[in-house]
PDB file of C-alpha atoms in Angstrom:
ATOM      1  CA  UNK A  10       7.389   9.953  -0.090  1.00 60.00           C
ATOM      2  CA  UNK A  11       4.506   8.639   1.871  1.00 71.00           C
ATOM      3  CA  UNK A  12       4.323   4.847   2.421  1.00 92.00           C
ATOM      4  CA  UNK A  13       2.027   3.703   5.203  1.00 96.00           C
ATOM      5  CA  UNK A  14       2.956   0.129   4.254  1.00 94.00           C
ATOM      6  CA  UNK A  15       5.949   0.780   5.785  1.00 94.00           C
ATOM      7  CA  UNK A  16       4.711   2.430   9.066  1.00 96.00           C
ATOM      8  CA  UNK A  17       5.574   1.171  12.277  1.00 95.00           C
ATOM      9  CA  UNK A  18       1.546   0.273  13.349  1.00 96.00           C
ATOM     10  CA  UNK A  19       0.648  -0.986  10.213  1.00 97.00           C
ATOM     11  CA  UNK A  20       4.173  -2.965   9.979  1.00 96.00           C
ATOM     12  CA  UNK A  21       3.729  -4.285  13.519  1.00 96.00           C
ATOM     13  CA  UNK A  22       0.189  -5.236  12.549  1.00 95.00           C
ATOM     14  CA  UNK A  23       0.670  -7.403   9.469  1.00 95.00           C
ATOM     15  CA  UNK A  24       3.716  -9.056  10.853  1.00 94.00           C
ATOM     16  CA  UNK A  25       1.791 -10.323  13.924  1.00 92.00           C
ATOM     17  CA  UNK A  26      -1.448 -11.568  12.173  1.00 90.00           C
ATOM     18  CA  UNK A  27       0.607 -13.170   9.832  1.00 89.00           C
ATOM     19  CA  UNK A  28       2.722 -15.198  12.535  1.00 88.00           C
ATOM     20  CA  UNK A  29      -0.775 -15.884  14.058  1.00 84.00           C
ATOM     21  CA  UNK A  30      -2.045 -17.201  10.216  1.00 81.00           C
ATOM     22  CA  UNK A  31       0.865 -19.589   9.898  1.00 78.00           C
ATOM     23  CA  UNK A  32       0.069 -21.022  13.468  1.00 71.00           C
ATOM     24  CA  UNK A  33      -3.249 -21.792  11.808  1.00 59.00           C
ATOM     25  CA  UNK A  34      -2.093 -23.803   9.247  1.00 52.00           C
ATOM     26  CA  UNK A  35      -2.048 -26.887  12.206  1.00 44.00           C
ATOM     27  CA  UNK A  36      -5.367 -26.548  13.497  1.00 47.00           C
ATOM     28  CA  UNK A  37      -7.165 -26.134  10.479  1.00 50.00           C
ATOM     29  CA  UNK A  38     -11.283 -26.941  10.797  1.00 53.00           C
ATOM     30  CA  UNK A  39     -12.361 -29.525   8.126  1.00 53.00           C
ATOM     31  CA  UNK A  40     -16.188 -28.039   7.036  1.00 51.00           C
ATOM     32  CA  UNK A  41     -18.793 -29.875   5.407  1.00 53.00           C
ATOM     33  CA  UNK A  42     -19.623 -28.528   1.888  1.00 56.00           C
ATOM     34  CA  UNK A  43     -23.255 -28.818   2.183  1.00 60.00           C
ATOM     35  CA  UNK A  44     -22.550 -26.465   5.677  1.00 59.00           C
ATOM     36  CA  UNK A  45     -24.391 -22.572   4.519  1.00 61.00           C
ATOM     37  CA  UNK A  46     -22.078 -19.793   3.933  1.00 60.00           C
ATOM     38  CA  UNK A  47     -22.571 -18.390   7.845  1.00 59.00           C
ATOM     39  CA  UNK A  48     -21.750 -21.950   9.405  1.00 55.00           C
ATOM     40  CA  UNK A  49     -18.964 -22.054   7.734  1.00 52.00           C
ATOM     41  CA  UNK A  50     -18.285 -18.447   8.653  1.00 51.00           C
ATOM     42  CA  UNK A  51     -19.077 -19.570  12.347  1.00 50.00           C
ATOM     43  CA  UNK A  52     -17.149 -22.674  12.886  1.00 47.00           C
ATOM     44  CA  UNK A  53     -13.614 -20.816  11.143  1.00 52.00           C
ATOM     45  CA  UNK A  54     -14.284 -17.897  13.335  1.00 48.00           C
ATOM     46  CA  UNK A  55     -10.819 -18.382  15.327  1.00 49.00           C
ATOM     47  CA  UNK A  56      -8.887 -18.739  11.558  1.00 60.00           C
ATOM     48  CA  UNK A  57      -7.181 -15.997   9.805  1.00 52.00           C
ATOM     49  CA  UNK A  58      -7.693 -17.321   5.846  1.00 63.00           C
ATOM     50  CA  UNK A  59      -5.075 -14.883   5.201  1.00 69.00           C
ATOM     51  CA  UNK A  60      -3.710 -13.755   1.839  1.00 85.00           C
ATOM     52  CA  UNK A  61       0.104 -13.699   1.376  1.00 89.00           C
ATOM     53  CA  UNK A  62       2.289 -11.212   2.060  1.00 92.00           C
ATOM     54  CA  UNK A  63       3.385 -11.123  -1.833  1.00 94.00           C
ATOM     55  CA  UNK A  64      -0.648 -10.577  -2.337  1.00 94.00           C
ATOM     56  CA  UNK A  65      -0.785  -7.897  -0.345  1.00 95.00           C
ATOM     57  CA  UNK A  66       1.654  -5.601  -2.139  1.00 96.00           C
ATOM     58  CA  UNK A  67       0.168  -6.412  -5.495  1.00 96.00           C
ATOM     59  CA  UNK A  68      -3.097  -5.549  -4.029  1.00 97.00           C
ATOM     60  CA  UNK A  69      -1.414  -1.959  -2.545  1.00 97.00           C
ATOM     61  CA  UNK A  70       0.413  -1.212  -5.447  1.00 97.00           C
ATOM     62  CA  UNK A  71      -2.669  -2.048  -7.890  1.00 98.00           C
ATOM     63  CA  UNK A  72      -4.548   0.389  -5.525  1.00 98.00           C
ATOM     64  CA  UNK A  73      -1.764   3.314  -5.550  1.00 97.00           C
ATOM     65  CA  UNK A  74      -1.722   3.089  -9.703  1.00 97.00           C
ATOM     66  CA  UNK A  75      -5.658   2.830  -9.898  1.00 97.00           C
ATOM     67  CA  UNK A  76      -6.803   5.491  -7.472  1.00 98.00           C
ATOM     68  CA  UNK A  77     -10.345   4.119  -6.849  1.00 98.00           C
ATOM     69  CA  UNK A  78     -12.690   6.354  -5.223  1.00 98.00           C
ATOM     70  CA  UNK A  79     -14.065   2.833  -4.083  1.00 98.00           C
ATOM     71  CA  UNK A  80     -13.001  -0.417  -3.447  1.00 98.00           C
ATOM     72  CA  UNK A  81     -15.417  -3.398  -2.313  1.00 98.00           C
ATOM     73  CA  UNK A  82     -13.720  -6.480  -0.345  1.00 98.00           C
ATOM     74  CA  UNK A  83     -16.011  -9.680  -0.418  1.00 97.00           C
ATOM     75  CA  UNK A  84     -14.243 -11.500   2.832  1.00 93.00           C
ATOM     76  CA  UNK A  85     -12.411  -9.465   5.476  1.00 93.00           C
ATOM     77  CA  UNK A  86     -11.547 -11.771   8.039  1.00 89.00           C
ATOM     78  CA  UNK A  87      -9.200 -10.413  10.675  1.00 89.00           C
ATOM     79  CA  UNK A  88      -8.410  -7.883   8.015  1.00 93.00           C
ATOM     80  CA  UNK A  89      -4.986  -8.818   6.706  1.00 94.00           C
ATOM     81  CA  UNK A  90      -5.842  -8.015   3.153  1.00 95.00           C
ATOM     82  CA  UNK A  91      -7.600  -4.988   4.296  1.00 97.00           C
ATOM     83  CA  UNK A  92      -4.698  -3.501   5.736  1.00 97.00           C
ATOM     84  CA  UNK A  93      -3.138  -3.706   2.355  1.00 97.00           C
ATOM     85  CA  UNK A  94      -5.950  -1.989   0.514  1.00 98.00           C
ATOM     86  CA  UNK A  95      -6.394   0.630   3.437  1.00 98.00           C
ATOM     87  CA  UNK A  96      -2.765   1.704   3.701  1.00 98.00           C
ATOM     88  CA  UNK A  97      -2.946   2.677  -0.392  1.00 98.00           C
ATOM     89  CA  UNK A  98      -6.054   4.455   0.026  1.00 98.00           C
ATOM     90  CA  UNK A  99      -4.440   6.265   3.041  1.00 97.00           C
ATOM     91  CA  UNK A 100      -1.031   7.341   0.618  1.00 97.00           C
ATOM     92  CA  UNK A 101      -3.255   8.489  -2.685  1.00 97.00           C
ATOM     93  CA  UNK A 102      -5.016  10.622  -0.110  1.00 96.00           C
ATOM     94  CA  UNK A 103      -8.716   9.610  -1.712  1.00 96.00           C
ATOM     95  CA  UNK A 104     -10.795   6.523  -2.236  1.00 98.00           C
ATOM     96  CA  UNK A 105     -12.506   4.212   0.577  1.00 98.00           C
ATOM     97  CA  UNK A 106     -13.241   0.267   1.496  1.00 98.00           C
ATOM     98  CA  UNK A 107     -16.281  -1.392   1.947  1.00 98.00           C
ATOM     99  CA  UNK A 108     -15.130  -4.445   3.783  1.00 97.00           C
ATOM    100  CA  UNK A 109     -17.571  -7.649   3.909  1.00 96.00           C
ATOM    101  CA  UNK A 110     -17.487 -10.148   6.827  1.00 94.00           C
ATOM    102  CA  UNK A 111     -20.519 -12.783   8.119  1.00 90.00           C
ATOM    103  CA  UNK A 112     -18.735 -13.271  11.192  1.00 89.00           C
ATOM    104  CA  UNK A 113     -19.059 -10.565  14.190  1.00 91.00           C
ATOM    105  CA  UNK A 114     -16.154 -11.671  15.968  1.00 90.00           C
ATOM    106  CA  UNK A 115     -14.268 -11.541  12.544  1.00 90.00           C
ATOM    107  CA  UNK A 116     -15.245  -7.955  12.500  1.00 94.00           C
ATOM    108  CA  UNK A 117     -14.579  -6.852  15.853  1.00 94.00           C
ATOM    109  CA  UNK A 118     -10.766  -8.225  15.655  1.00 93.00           C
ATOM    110  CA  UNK A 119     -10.272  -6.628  11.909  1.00 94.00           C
ATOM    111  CA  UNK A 120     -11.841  -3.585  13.314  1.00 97.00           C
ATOM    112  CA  UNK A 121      -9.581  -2.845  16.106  1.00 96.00           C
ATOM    113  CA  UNK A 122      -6.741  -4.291  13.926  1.00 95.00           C
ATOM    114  CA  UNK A 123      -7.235  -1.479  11.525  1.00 97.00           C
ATOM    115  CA  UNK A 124      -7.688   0.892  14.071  1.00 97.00           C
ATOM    116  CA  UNK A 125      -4.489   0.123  15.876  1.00 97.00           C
ATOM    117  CA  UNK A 126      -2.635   0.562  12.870  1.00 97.00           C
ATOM    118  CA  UNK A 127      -3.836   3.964  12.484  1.00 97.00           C
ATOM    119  CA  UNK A 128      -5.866   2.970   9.128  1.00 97.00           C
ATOM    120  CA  UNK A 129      -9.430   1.987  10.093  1.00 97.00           C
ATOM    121  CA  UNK A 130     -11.006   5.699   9.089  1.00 98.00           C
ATOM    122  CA  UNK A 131     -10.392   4.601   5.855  1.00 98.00           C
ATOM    123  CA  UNK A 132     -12.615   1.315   5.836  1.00 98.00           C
ATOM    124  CA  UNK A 133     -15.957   0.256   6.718  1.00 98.00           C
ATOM    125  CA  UNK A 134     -16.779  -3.424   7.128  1.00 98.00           C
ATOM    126  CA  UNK A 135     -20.531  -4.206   6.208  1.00 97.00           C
ATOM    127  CA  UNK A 136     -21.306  -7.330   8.502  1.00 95.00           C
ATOM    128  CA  UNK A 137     -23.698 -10.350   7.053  1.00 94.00           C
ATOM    129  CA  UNK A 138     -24.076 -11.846   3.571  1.00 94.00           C
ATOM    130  CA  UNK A 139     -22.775  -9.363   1.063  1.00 96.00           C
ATOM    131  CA  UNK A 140     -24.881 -10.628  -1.543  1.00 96.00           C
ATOM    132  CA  UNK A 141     -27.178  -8.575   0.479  1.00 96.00           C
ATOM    133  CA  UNK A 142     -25.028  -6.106   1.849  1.00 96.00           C
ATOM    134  CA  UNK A 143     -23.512  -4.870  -0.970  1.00 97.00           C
ATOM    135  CA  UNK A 144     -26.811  -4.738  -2.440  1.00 95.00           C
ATOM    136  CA  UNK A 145     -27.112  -0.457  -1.690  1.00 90.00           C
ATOM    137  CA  UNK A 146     -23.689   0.482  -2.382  1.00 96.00           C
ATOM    138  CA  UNK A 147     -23.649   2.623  -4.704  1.00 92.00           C
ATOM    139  CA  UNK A 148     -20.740   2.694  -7.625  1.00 92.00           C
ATOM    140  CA  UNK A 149     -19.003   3.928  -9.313  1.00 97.00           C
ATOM    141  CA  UNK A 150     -16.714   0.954  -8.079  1.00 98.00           C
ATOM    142  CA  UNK A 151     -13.039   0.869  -9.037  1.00 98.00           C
ATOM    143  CA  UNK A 152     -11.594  -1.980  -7.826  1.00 98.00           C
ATOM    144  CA  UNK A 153     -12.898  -5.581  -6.495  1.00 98.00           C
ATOM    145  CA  UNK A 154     -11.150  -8.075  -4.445  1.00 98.00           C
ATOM    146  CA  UNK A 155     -12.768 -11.255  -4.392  1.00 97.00           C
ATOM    147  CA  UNK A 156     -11.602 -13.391  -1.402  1.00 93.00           C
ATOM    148  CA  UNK A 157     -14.372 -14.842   0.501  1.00 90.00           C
ATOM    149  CA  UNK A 158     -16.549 -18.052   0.201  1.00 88.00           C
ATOM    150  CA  UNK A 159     -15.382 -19.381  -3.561  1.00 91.00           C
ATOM    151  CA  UNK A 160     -18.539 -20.652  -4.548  1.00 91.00           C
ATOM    152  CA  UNK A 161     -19.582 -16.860  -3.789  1.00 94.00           C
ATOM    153  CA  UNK A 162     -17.039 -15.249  -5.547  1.00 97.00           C
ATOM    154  CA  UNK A 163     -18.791 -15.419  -9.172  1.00 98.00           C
ATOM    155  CA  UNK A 164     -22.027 -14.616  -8.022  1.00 97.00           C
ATOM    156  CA  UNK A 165     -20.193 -11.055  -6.123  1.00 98.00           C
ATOM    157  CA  UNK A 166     -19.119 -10.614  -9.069  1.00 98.00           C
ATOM    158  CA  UNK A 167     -22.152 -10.301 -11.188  1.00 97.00           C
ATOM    159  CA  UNK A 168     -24.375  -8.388  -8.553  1.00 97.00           C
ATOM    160  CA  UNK A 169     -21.258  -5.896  -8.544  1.00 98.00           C
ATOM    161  CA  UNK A 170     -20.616  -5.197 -12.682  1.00 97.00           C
ATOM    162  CA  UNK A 171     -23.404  -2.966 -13.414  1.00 95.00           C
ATOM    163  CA  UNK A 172     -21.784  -0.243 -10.742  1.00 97.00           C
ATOM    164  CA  UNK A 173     -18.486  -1.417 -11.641  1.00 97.00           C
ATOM    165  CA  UNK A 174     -16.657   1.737 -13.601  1.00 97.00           C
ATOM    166  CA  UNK A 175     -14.916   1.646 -16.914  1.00 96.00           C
ATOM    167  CA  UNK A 176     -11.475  -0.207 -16.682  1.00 97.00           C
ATOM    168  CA  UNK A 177     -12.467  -1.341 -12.594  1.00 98.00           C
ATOM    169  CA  UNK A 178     -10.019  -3.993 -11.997  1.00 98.00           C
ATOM    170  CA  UNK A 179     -10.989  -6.938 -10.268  1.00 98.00           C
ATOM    171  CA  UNK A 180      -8.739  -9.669  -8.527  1.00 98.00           C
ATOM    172  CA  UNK A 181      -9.606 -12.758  -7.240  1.00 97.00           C
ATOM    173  CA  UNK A 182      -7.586 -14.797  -4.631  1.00 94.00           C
ATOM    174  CA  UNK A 183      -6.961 -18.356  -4.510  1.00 92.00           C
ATOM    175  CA  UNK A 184      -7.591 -18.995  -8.116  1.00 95.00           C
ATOM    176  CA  UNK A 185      -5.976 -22.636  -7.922  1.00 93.00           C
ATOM    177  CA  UNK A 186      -8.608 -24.039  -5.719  1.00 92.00           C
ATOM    178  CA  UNK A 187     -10.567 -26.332  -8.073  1.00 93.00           C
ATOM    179  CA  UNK A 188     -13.937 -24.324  -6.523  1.00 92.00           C
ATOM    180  CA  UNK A 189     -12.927 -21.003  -8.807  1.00 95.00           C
ATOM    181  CA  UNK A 190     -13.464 -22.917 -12.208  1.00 97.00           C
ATOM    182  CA  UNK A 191     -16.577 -21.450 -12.670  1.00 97.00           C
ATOM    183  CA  UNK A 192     -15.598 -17.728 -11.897  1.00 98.00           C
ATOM    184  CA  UNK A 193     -12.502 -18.239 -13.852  1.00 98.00           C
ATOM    185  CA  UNK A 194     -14.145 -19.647 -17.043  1.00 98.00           C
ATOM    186  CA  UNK A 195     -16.609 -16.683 -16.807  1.00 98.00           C
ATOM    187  CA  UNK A 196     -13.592 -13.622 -16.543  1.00 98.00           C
ATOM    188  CA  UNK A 197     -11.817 -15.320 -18.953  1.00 98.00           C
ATOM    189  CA  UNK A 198     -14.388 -15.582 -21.496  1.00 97.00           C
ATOM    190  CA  UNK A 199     -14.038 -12.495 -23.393  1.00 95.00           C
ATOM    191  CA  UNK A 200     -18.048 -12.396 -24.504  1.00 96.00           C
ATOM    192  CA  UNK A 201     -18.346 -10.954 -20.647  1.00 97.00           C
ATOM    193  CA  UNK A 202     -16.239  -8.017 -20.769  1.00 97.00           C
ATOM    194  CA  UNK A 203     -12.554  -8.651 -19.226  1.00 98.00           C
ATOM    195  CA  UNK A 204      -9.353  -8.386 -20.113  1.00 98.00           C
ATOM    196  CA  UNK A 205      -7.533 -10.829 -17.610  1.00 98.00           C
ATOM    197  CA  UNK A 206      -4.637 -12.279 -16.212  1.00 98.00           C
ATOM    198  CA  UNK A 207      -2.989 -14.594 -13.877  1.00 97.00           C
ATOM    199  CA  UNK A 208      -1.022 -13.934 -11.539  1.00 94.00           C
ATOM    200  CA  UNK A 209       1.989 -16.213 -10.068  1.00 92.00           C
ATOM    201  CA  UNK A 210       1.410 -15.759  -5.978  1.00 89.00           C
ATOM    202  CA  UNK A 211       0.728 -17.963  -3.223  1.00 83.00           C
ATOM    203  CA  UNK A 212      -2.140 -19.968  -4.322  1.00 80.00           C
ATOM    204  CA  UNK A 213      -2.989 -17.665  -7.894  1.00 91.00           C
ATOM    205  CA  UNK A 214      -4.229 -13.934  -8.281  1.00 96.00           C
ATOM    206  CA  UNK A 215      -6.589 -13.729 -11.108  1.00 98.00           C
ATOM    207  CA  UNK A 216      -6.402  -9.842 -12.159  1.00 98.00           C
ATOM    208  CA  UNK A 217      -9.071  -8.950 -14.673  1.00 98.00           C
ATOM    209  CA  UNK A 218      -9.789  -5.192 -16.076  1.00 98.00           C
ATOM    210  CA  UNK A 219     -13.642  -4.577 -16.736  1.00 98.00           C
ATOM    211  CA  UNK A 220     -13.954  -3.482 -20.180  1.00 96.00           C
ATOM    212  CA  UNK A 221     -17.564  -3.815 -20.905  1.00 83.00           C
ATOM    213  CA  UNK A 222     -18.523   0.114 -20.093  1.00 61.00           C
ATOM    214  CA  UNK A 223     -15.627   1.404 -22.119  1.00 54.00           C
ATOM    215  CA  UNK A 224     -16.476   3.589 -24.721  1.00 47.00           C
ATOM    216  CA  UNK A 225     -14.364   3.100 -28.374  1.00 44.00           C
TER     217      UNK A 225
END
C-alpha cells in the first residue's frame, strides 16, 4: 500500500526540519504581546514553531480516514505540519491544502520544502493575514488545523464554520497554552455545535467534529 509518509523525500524532509526545530528551542525570540500579528510573524521568521512528530501522524491519519476534498491550515511556517497533511492527501488520491503564512520568507522555505519532498502540487500557501485570506475560499471544508497566532485561532474558527461541511473535523494545536482558553471554552461548549476531544500529545491536540450542519 501507498504511504508517502514513509517516502524517502518526504522522510528526509521532516527529519531535517525537525533537527533544525529542536536547535530552536535555545534561541528562542521573547515577543511583546501588544507586538501585531505580522511583527510577531516578522521577528520569529528564522523559527520553525513546529508541531511534534506524534502530531503529525494524528494529523495524517485523521486526513487518510476523513478524505477531505479540502483542508485549510491557519499557520504554515516552514511547513512541518504541512507535510503531514500533504502526504495523506497525496495517498487518498483526492483533496487539497490551503496553507496560511504572514511571513514571505516562511513561505518560500515551506514552499521549496514541499516541493523537494515531491508533495507541494498538493498545497497552496495563501500569504498575509488569513482572516483575510481565507476570506474567498470557498467550502465545502473538511478538515481545519488551527496552529497559528492563538489569540487568532478562535476567531479562524468562526470566519471558517459557515463553509465548514457536516462532521468537518477541526484540531487545534497547543491547547495547553493558557492563550487557547477562550477557543477551548467555545468548542467545548456544546450550544456551538462540536463534539470534542483532547488529545494527549506534545503540548495538547484539541480534536472537535462540527456537528451543527448535520441533519437528524
Amino acid at each position: 500500500m501507498t504511504n508517502t509518509l514513509h517516502s524517502p523525500g518526504v522522510r528526509e524532509a521532516l527529519e531535517r526540519m525537525f533537527a533544525a526545530a529542536e536547535l530552536d528551542e535555545s534561541i528562542r525570540k521573547p515577543v511583546s504581546e501588544s507586538a501585531s500579528a505580522q511583527e510577531r510573524a516578522d521577528l520569529l521568521e528564522d523559527l520553525y514553531l513546529p508541531i511534534s512528530p506524534e502530531g503529525g501522524n494524528l494529523l495524517y491519519s485523521l486526513v487518510r480516514a476523513a478524505r477531505p476534498d479540502t483542508i485549510v491550515e491557519f499557520g504554515t511556517s516552514f511547513g512541518i505540519s504541512t507535510m503531514y497533511l500533504a502526504a495523506a492527501v497525496a495517498d487518498n488520491g483526492t483533496g487539497h491544502v490551503y496553507g496560511t503564512e504572514m511571513n514571505a520568507a516562511k513561505i518560500a522555505h515551506a514552499r521549496a520544502n514541499l516541493d523537494g519532498a515531491g508533495v507541494g502540487e498538493n498545497v497552496t500557501i495563501l500569504e498575509g493575514d488569513a482572516l483575510e485570506t481565507l476570506t474567498e475560499l470557498p467550502g465545502p471544508i473538511g478538515l481545519v488545523l488551527l496552529d497559528g497566532w492563538k489569540n487568532l485561532c478562535l476567531p479562524v474558527l468562526r470566519q471558517l464554520e459557515s463553509r465548514l461541511e457536516p462532521g468537518a473535523l477541526v484540531v487545534a494545536d497547543d491547547i495547553t497554552f493558557p492563550t487557547m482558553a477562550d477557543y477551548l471554552a467555545y468548542v467545548r461548549d456544546p450550544a456551538n455545535g462540536y463534539v470534542t476531544v483532547a488529545f494527549p500529545v506534545e503540548d495538547g491536540m484539541e480534536i472537535s467534529c462540527w456537528t451543527a450542519g448535520s441533519v437528524g
